[in-house]
Coordinates of C-alpha atoms and ligand atoms in Angstrom, one line a residue:
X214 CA -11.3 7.3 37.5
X215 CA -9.9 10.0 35.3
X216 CA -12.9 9.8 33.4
X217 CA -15.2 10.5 36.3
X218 CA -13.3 13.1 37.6
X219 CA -13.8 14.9 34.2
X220 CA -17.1 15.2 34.4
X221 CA -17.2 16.2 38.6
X222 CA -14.6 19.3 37.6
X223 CA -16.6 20.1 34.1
X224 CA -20.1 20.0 36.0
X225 CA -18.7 22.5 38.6
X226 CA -18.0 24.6 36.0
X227 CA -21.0 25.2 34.7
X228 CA -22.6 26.3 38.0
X229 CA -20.3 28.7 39.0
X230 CA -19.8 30.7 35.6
X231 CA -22.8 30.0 33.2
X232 CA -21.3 32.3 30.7
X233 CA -17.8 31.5 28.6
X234 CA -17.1 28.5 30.1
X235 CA -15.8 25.5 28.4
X236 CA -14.6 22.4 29.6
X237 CA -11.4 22.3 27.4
X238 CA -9.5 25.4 26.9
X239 CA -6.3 25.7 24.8
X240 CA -4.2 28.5 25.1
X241 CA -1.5 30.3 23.3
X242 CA -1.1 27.6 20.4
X243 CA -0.1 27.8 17.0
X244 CA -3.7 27.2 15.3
X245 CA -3.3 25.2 12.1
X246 CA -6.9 24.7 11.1
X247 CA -6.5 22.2 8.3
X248 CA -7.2 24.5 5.5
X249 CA -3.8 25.1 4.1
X250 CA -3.2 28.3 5.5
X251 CA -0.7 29.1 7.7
X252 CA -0.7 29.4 11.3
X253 CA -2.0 32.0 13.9
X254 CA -1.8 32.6 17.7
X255 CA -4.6 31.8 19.5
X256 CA -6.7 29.8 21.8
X257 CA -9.2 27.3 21.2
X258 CA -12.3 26.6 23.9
X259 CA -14.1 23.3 23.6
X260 CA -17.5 22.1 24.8
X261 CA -20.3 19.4 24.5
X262 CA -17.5 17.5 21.8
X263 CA -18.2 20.6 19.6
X264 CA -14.9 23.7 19.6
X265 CA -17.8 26.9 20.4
X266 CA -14.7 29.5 20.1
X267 CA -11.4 30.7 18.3
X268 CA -9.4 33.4 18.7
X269 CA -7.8 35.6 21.6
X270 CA -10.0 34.2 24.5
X271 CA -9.3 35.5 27.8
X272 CA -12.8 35.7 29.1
X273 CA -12.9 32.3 29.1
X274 CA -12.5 29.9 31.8
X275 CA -12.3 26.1 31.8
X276 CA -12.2 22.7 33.8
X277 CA -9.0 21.9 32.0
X278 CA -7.1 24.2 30.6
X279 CA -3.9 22.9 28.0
X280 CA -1.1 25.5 27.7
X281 CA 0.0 24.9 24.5
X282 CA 2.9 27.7 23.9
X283 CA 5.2 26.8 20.9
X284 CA 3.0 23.8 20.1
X285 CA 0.9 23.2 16.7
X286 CA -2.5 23.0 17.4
X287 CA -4.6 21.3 14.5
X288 CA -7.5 19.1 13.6
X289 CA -7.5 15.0 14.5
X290 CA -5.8 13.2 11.4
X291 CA -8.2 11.2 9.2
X292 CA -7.1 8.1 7.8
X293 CA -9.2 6.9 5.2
X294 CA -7.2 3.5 3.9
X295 CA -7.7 1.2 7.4
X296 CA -8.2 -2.6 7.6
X297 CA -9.4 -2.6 11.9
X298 CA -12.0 -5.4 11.4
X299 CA -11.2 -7.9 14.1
X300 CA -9.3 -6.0 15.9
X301 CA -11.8 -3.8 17.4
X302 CA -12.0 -5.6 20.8
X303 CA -9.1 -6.6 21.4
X304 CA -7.8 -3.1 22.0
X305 CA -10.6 -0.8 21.8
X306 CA -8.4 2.1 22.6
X307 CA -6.9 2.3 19.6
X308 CA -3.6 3.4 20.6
X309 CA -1.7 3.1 17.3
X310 CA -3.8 5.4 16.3
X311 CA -4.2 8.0 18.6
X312 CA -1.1 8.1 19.6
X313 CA 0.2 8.7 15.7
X314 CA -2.7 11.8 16.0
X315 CA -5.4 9.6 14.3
X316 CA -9.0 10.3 15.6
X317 CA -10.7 9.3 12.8
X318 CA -10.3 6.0 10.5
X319 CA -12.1 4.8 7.5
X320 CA -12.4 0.9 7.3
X321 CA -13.5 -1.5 5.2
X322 CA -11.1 -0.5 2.5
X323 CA -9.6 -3.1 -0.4
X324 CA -12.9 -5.6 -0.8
X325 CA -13.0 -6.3 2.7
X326 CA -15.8 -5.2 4.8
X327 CA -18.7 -6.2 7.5
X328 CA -21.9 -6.8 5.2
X329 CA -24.3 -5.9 7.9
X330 CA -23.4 -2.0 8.5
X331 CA -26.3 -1.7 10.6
X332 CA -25.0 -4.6 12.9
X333 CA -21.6 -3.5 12.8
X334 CA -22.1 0.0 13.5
X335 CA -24.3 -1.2 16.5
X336 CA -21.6 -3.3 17.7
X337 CA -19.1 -0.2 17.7
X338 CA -21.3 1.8 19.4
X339 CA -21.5 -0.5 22.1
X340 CA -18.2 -0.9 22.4
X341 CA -16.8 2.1 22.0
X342 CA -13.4 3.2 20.5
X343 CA -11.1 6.1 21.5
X344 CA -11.5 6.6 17.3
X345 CA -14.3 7.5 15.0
X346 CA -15.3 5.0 12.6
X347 CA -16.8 5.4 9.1
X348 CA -16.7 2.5 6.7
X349 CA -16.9 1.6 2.7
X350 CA -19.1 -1.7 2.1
X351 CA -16.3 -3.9 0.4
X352 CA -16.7 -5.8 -2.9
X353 CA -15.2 -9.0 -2.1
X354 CA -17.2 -9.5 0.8
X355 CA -20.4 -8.7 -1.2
X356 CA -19.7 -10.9 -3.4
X357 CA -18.3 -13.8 -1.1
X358 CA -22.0 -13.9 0.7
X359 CA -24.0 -14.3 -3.0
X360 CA -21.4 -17.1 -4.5
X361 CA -18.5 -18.1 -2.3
X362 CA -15.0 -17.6 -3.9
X363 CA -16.3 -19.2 -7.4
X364 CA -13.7 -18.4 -9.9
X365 CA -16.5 -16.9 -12.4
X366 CA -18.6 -13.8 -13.3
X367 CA -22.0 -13.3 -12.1
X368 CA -25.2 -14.5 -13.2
X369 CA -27.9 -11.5 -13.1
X370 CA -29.9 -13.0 -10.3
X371 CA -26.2 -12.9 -8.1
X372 CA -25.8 -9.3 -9.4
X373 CA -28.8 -8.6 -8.4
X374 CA -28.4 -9.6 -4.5
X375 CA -25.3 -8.2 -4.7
X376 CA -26.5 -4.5 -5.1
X377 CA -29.4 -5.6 -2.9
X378 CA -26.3 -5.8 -0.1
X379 CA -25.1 -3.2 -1.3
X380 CA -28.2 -0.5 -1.3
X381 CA -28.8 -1.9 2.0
X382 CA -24.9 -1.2 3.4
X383 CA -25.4 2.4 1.8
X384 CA -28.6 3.2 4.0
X385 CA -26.8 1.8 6.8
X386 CA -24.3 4.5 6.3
X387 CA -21.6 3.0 4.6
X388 CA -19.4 5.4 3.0
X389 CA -19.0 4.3 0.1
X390 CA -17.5 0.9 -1.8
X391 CA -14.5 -0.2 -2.1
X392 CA -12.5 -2.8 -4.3
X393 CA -9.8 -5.1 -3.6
X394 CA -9.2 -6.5 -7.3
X395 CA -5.9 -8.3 -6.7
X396 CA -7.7 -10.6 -4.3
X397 CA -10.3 -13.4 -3.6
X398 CA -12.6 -13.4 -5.0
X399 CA -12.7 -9.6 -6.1
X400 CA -10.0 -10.5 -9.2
X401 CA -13.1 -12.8 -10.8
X402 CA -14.9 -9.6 -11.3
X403 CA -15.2 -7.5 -14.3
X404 CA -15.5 -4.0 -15.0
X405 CA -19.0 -4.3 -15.6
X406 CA -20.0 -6.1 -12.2
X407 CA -18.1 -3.4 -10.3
X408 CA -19.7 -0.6 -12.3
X409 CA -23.7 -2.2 -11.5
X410 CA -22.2 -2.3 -7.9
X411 CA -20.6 1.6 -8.0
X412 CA -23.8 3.2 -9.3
X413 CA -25.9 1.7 -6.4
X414 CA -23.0 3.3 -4.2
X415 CA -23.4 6.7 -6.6
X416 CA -26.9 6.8 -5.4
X417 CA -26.2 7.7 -1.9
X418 CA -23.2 10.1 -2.4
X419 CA -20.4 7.0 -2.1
X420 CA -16.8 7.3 -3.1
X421 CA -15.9 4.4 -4.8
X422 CA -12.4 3.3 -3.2
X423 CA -10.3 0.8 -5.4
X424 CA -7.3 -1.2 -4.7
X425 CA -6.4 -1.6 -8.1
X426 CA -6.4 -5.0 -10.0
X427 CA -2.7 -4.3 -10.6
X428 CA 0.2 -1.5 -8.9
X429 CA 3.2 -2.9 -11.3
X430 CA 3.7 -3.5 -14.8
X431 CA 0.2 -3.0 -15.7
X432 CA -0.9 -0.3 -13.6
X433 CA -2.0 2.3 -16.2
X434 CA -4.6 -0.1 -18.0
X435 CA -5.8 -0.5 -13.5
X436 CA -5.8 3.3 -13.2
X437 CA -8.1 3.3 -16.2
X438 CA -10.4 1.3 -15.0
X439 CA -10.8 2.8 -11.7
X440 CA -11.9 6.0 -14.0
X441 CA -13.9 4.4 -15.8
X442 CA -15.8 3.5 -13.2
X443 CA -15.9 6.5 -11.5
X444 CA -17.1 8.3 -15.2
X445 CA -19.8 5.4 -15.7
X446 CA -21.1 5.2 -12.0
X447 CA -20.9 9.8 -11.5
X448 CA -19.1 9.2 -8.4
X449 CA -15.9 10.2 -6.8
X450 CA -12.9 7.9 -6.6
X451 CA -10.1 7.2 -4.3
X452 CA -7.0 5.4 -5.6
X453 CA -6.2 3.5 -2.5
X454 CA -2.3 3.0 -1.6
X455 CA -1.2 4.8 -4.9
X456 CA 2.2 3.3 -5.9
X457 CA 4.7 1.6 -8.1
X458 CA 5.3 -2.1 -7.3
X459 CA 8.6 -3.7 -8.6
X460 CA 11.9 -2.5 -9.6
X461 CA 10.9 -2.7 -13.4
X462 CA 8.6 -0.1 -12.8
X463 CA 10.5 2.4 -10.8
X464 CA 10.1 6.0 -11.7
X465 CA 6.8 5.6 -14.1
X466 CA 4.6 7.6 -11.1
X467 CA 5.5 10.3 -13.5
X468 CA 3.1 8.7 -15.6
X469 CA 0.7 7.5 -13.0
X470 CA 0.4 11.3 -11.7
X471 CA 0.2 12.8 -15.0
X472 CA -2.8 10.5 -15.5
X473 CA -4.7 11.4 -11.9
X474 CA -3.9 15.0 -12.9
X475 CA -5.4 14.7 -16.3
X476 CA -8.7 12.8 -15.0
X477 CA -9.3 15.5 -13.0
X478 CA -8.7 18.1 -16.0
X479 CA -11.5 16.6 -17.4
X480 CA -13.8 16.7 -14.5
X481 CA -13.2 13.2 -12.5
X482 CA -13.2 13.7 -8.8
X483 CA -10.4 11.6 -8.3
X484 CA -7.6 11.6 -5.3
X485 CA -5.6 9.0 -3.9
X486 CA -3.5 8.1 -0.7
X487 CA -0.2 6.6 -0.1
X488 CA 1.7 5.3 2.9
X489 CA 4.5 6.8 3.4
X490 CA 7.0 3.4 3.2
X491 CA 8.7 1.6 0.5
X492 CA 7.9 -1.7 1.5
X493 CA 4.0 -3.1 0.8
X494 CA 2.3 -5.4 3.5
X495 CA -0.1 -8.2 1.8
X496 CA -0.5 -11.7 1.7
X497 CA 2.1 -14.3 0.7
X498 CA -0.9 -15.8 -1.4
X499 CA -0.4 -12.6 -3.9
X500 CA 2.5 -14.5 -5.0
X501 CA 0.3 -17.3 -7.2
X502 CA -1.3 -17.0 -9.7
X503 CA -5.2 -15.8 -9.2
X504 CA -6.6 -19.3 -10.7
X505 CA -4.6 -21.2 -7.8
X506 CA -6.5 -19.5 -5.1
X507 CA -10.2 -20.5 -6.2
X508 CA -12.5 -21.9 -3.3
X509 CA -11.2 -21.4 -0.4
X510 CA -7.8 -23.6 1.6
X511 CA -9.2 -26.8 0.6
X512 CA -8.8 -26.3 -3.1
X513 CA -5.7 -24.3 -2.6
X514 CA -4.2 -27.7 -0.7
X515 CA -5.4 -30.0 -3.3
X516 CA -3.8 -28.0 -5.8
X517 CA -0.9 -27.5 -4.6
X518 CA -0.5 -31.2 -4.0
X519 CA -0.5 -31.6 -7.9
X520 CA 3.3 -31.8 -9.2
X521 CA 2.1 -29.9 -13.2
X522 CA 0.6 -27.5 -10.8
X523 CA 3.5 -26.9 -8.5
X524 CA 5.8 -26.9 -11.9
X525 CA 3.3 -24.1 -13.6
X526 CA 3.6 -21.8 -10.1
X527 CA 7.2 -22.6 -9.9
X528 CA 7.4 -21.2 -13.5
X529 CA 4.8 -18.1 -12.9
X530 CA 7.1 -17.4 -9.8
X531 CA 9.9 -17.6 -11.3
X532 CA 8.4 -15.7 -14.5
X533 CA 7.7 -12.9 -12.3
X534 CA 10.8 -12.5 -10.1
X535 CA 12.8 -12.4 -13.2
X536 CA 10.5 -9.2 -14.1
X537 CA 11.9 -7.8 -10.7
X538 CA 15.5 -8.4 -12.3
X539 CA 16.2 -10.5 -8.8
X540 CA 17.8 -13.7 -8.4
X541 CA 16.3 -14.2 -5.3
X542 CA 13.0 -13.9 -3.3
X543 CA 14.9 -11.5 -0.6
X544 CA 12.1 -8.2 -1.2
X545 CA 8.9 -10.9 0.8
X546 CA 9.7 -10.7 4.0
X547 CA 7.2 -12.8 6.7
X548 CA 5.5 -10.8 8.8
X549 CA 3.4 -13.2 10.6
X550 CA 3.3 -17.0 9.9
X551 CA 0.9 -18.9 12.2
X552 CA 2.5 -21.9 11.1
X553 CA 5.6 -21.2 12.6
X554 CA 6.0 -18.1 14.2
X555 CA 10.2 -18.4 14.2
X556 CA 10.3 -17.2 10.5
X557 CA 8.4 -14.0 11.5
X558 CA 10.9 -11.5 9.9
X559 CA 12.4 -13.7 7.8
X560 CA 12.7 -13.1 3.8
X561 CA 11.6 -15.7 2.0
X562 CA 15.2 -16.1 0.6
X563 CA 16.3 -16.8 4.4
X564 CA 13.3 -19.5 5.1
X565 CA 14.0 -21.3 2.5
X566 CA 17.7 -21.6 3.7
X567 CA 16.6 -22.6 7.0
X568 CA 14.6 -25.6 5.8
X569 CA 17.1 -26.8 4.4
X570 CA 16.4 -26.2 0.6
X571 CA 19.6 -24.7 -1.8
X572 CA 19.4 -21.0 -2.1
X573 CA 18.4 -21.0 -5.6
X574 CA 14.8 -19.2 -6.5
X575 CA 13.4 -22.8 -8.1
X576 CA 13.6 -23.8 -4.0
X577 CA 12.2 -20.8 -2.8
X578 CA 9.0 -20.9 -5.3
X579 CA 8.6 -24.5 -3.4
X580 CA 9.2 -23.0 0.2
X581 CA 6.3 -20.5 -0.9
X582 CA 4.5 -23.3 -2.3
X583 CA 4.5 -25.3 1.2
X584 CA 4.1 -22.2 3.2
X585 CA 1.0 -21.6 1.5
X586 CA -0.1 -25.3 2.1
X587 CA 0.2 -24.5 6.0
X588 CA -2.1 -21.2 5.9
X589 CA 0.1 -19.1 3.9
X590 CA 1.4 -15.9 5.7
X591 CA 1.0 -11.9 6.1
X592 CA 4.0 -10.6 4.1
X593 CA 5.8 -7.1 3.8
X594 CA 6.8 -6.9 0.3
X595 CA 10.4 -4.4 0.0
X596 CA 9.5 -3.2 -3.3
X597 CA 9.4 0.7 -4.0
X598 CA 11.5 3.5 -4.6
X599 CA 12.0 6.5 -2.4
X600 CA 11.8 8.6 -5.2
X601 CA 8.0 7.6 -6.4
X602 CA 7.1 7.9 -3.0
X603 CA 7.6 11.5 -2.7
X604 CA 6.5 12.1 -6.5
X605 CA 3.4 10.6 -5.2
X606 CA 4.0 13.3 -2.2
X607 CA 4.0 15.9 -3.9
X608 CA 0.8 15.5 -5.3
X609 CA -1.5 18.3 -3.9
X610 CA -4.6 15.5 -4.2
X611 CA -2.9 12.3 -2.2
X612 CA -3.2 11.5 1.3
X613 CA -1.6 9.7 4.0
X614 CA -3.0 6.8 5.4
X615 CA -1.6 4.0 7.1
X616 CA -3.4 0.8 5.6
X617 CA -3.5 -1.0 9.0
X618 CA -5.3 -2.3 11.6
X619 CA -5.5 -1.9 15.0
X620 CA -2.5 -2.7 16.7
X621 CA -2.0 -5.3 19.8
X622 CA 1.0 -4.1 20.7
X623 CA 4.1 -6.9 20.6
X624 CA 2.0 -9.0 18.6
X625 CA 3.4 -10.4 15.1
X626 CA 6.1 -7.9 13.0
X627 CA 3.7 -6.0 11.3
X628 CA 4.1 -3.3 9.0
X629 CA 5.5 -0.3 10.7
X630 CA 2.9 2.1 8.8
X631 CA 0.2 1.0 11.4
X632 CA 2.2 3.1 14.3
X633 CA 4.2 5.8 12.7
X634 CA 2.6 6.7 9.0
X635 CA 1.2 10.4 9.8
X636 CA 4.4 10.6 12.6
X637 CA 7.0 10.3 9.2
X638 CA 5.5 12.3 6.9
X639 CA 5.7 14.8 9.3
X640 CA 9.8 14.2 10.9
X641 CA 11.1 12.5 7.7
X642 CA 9.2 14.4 4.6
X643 CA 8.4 17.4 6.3
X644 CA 11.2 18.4 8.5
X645 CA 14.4 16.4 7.3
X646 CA 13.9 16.4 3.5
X647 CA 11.6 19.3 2.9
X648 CA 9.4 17.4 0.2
X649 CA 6.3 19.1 1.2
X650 CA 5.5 21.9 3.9
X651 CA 3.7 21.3 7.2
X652 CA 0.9 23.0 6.4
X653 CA 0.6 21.1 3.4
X654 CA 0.9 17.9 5.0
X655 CA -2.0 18.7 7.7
X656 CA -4.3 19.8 5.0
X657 CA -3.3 16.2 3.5
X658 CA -4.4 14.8 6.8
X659 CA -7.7 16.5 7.6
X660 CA -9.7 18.9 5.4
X661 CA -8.8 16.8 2.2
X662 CA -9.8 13.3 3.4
X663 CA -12.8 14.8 5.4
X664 CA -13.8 16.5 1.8
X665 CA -13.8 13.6 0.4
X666 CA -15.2 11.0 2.4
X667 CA -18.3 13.6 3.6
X668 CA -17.2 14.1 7.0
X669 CA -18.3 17.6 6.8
X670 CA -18.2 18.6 10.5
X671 CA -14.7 17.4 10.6
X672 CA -10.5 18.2 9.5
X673 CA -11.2 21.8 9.9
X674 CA -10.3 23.7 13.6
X675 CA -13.8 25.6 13.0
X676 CA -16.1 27.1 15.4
X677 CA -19.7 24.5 15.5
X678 CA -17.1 21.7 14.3
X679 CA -16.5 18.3 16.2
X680 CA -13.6 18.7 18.9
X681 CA -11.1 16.3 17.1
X682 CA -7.4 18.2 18.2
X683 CA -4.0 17.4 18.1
X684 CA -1.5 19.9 19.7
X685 CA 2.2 18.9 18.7
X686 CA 5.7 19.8 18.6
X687 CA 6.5 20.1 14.7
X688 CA 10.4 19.6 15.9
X689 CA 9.8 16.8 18.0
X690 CA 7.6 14.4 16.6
X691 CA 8.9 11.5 15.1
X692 CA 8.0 7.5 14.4
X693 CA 10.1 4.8 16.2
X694 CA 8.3 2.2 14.0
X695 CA 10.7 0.4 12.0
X696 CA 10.7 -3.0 10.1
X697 CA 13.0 -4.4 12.3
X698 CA 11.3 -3.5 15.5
X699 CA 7.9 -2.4 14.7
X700 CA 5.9 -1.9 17.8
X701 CA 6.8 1.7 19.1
X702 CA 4.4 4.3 19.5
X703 CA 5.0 7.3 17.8
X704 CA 6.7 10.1 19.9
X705 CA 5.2 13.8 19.9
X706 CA 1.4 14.3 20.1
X707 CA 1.4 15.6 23.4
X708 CA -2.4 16.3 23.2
X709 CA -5.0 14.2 21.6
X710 CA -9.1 15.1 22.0
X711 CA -11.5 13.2 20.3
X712 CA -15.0 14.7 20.5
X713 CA -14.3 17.2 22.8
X714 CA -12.7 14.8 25.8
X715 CA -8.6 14.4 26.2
X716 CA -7.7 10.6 24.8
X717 CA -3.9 11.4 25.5
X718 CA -1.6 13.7 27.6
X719 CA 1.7 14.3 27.5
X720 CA 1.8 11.2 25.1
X721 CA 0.0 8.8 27.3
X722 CA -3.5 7.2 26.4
X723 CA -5.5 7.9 29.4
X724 CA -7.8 5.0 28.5
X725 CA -10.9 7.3 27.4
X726 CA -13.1 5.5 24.6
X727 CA -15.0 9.2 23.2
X728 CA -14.9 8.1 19.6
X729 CA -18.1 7.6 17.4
X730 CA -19.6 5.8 14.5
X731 CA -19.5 8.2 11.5
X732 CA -22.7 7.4 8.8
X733 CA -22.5 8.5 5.5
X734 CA -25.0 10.3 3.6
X735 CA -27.6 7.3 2.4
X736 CA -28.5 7.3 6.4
X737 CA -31.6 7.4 8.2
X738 CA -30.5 6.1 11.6
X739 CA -29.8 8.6 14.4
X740 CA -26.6 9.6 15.9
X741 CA -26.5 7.1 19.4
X742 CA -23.8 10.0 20.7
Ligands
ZN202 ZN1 -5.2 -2.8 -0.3

C-alpha cells in the first residue's frame, strides 16, 4: 500500500516540475559521506535509486521530503562477513539488518556458499530482499560437490572440477572465495589446493576471504598462510572475524596487528573485519578433534559409539580446556540445540549438571560427546578479551561485520552480533569509550568494505552513486541485543533507503524489498534492476 502510493506521489512529481525534482529529498543533515572526513550541512536529493545532488538545495522539490536537522546522514553500512543462506525466505526483509543500518551484505563467507551463483542470484532476484547481496563462492562447498567430506587431499582430476566450479561461480559474479579452514571438509585442504583454487578467483579480480585454520594458539602460522596465499594467487585478502580465541592467548593481537601491518608494508592488500563481541558463535562440533568429524553424521555416530574413541576426545577435550586454564566447560554456551531446545542458553557446564552427570570436565567432555551424537548444537563460545577487541579496533584497515544470518525474530538465542554489531561500535566504542571516532567508524562501515569487495558505486554519499542512506542520531543509537535476550532490534536509524526507496521510518521497516544482487567483476550477465 505504502509502496504504491510511492510511486502515485513520485509520478506526480515529475509532471508538474520536470526540472530539480527528486523523489527523495533530505534536508538540513549532517552529511558524513563515508570518506573519513568530517561532516557538513547539507541536503541530499535522490532519484531513479541513484543520489543526482549534494549540497545547499533549495531549488529542489520532492515527493518525500526527510527533515533531517541534527541527524547524521551517511552511506548504507556494508557488511562483508554474513552467513544469510537459508534464511533468505523466511524473512525477506531483512530486518536485522536494516534496522542495525545494513543495506548491503556479503555472503557466502567461511567455506560455505551456493555453488550455482547463477541460480542463486536468480533466485534472489526473484525474491527480492530489502538488502543487497554480493557473495564469495565458498571452499568447503566446492569441495563437498567433487568428493563429499573425505578426510584426504585432492587428486588432480578433483582439483580440476573444483576450479572448473569455481571459474564458473566467478563469471557468475561471485565476489570472490572464501575459506572456512577449521571446518568440514575445508580443514582436509592444504595450502596448495586453496592456492590452485585462489588464482582462478585472482583471475576475475576476487578477494580471497579466509576463516583461518586456527584464531588461538596457533594463529600466527594461520595468518601466514592466508598471505601466502594472497602473495602466490596476486589477490587481495580479507582476514574474516580477526581475533584471539582463548584465555592463553589474550593480548597477542599486538602481534597479530603488527603482522597485518607489516604484510601490507610490503605490498599485500590485506584487511580484516571483527565483530564487535567477546564471545564467538560456531558449532559445538569445533570442539573434536577434525579426524572425528569425517563423512558426514553417520560416521560421526559410529564413532562416537566406540569407547577408545570417546576416551581419545575425552582426553583432546580435556587437553584443550586445560590450555584455557579452566576447570570447567562454562565459556560454550548452547545457542540452539534441536535436540532439546530447554538447554538453549545453557553452558555446557550447566547441561551437563542437568542430566545428571557430576560437575567435573571428564562428564562434560561426555555431555559434549552425546550432544553431538543427537545433531550437535550452534554454540556461542565466551572467549575473548575486551582489550584485543578494540586493539583490533583501532586498526585503520578492519571492519565491522556482524557474521550472521538473517534473523527470524524470537527464534533460537542466537548471537547478539546479528542485531546490534554496527549499532555498538557506534554507542559502546564510539560514544561511551572513545576507542575510535565516528567518522572513523563509518568509513569502517562503507567506503573501506565497498573498496574492497568492488562495490564501486557504493559506501560513498556521492553524486551518480546508488541511494543506500542512513540518517541517525549519533547520541541515540544503541543495540539492545544481548546474550541473554538477543532478539531486539537495534534503536536509532531513524531513516534507512536502499536504492533510492525508504526501507524504514522512524525505526520501522515499512516492508519495501528495493535491494539487489550485486555481481562482481568476472560478470557478463546484466543488471535485472
Ligand atoms: Zn567464520
Amino acid at each position: 500500500m505504502r509502496f504504491l502510493f510511492f510511486f502515485l506521489t513520485v509520478g506526480i512529481s515529475i509532471t508538474t516540475q520536470a526540472q530539480n525534482t527528486a523523489d527523495i529529498l533530505i534536508k538540513n543533515g549532517k552529511i558524513l559521506d563515508g570518506t573519513g572526513n568530517s561532516w557538513f550541512y547539507g541536503d541530499v536529493a535522490i532519484k531513479n535509486g541513484k543520489i543526482i545532488k549534494i549540497g545547499n538545495l533549495i531549488d529542489y522539490t520532492a515527493a518525500k521530503t526527510i527533515d533531517a536537522t541534527g541527524m547524521i546522514v551517511s552511506p548504507g553500512f556494508i557488511d562483508v562477513h554474513t552467513h544469510i543462506e537459508g534464511e533468505e525466505m523466511k524473512n525477506p526483509t531483512a530486518d536485522n539488518f536494516i534496522l542495525d543500518g545494513v543495506t548491503t551484505v556479503v555472503t557466502g563467507n567461511c567455506g560455505a556458499s551456493n555453488i550455482d551463483i547463477k541460480k542463486y542470484f536468480q533466485y534472489i532476484d526473484s525474491l527480492r530482499l530489502s538488502i543487497n547481496i554480493a557473495t564469495l563462492i565458498g571452499h568447503n562447498d566446492v569441495r563437498k560437490a567433487v568428493m563429499r567430506t573425505a578426510n584426504r587431499l585432492p587428486t588432480e582430476d578433483e582439483l580440476k572440477k573444483m576450479e572448473a566450479i569455481v571459474d564458473q561461480a566467478m563469471k557468475d559474479g561471485a565476489v570472490g572465495l572464501s575459506t572456512g579452514l577449521i571446518y568440514i571438509p575445508g580443514t582436509y585442504s592444504n595450502t596448495d589446493e586453496i592456492v590452485r583454487l585462489s588464482k582462478i578467483a585472482s583471475q576475475y579480480k576476487g578477494v580471497y576471504a579466509s576463516h583461518m585454520r586456527d584464531e588461538g594458539d596457533s594463529v600466527v602460522q594461520a595468518i601466514e598462510e592466508a598471505l601466502f596465499i594472497g602473495k602466490e594467487a596476486n589477490m587481495p585478502v580479507e582476514i574474516s572475524h580477526f581475533k584471539l580465541s582463548g584465555q592463553q592467548n589474550w593480548g597477542r593481537s599486538k602481534e597479530t596487528v603488527a603482522i597485518i601491518e607489516k604484510a601490507r608494508k610490503e605490498g599485500i592488500d590485506v584487511t580484516i573485519d571483527q565483530y564487535p563481541y567477546t564471545a564467538s558463535s560456531t558449532s559445538l562440533s569445533t570442539l573434536m578433534p577434525d579426524e572425528i568429524l569425517a563423512d558426514g553424521q553417520d560416521s560421526i555416530k559410529a564413532r562416537l559409539q566406540r569407547p577408545e574413541v570417546r576416551k581419545y576426545i575425552s582426553a583432546y577435550m580435556l587437553k584443550k580446556l586445560k590450555n584455557r586454564k579452566l576447570k570447567h566447560f562454562s565459556y560454550p554456551v548452547v545457542a540452539f540445540y534441536r535436540a532439546d531446545t530447554t538447554m538453549n542458553g545453557k553452558s555446557i557446564e550447566e547441561v551437563n549438571k542437568i542430566m545428571g552427570r557430576k560437575s567435573k570436565a571428564k562428564y562434560e567432555t561426555e555431555t559434549v560427546m552425546d550432544m553431538m551424537q543427537k545433531g550437535g548444537a550452534s554454540m556461542v563460545f565466551h572467549g575473548m578479551s575486551d582489550e584485543d577487541v578494540k586493539r583490533i579496533m583501532q586498526y585503520p584497515f578492519n571492519m565491522f561485520a556482524s557474521d550472521a544470518s538473517i534473523r527470524i525474530y524470537g527464534q533460537g538465542a542466537p548471537h547478539p552480533r546479528g542485531y546490534g554489531t554496527n549499532a555498538r561500535v557506534l554507542s559502546k566504542y564510539v560514544r561511551e569509550e572513545k576507542i575510535i571516532s565516528l567518522e572513523e567508524a563509518i568509513r569502517r562501515m562503507t567506503s573501506l568494505p565497498a573498496q574492497k569487495f568492488g562495490l564501486t558505486d557504493r559506501g560513498l554519499l556521492k553524486e551518480s552513486f546508488a541511494a543506500d542512506i542512513l540518517i541517525f542520531n549519533e547520541n541515540e543509537v544503541q543495540d539492545l541485543s544481548t546474550y541473554e535476550k538477543p532478539h531486539a532490534y537495534s534503536k536509532g536509524f531513524k531513516y534507512v533507503i536502499v536504492n533510492g526507496q525508504l526501507v524504514a521510518e522512524n525505526e520501522n521497516h515499512l516492508g519495501i524489498r528495493s535491494g539487489m544482487t550485486l555481481h562482481g567483476k568476472g560478470t557478463t550477465a546484466q543488471r535485472i534492476f
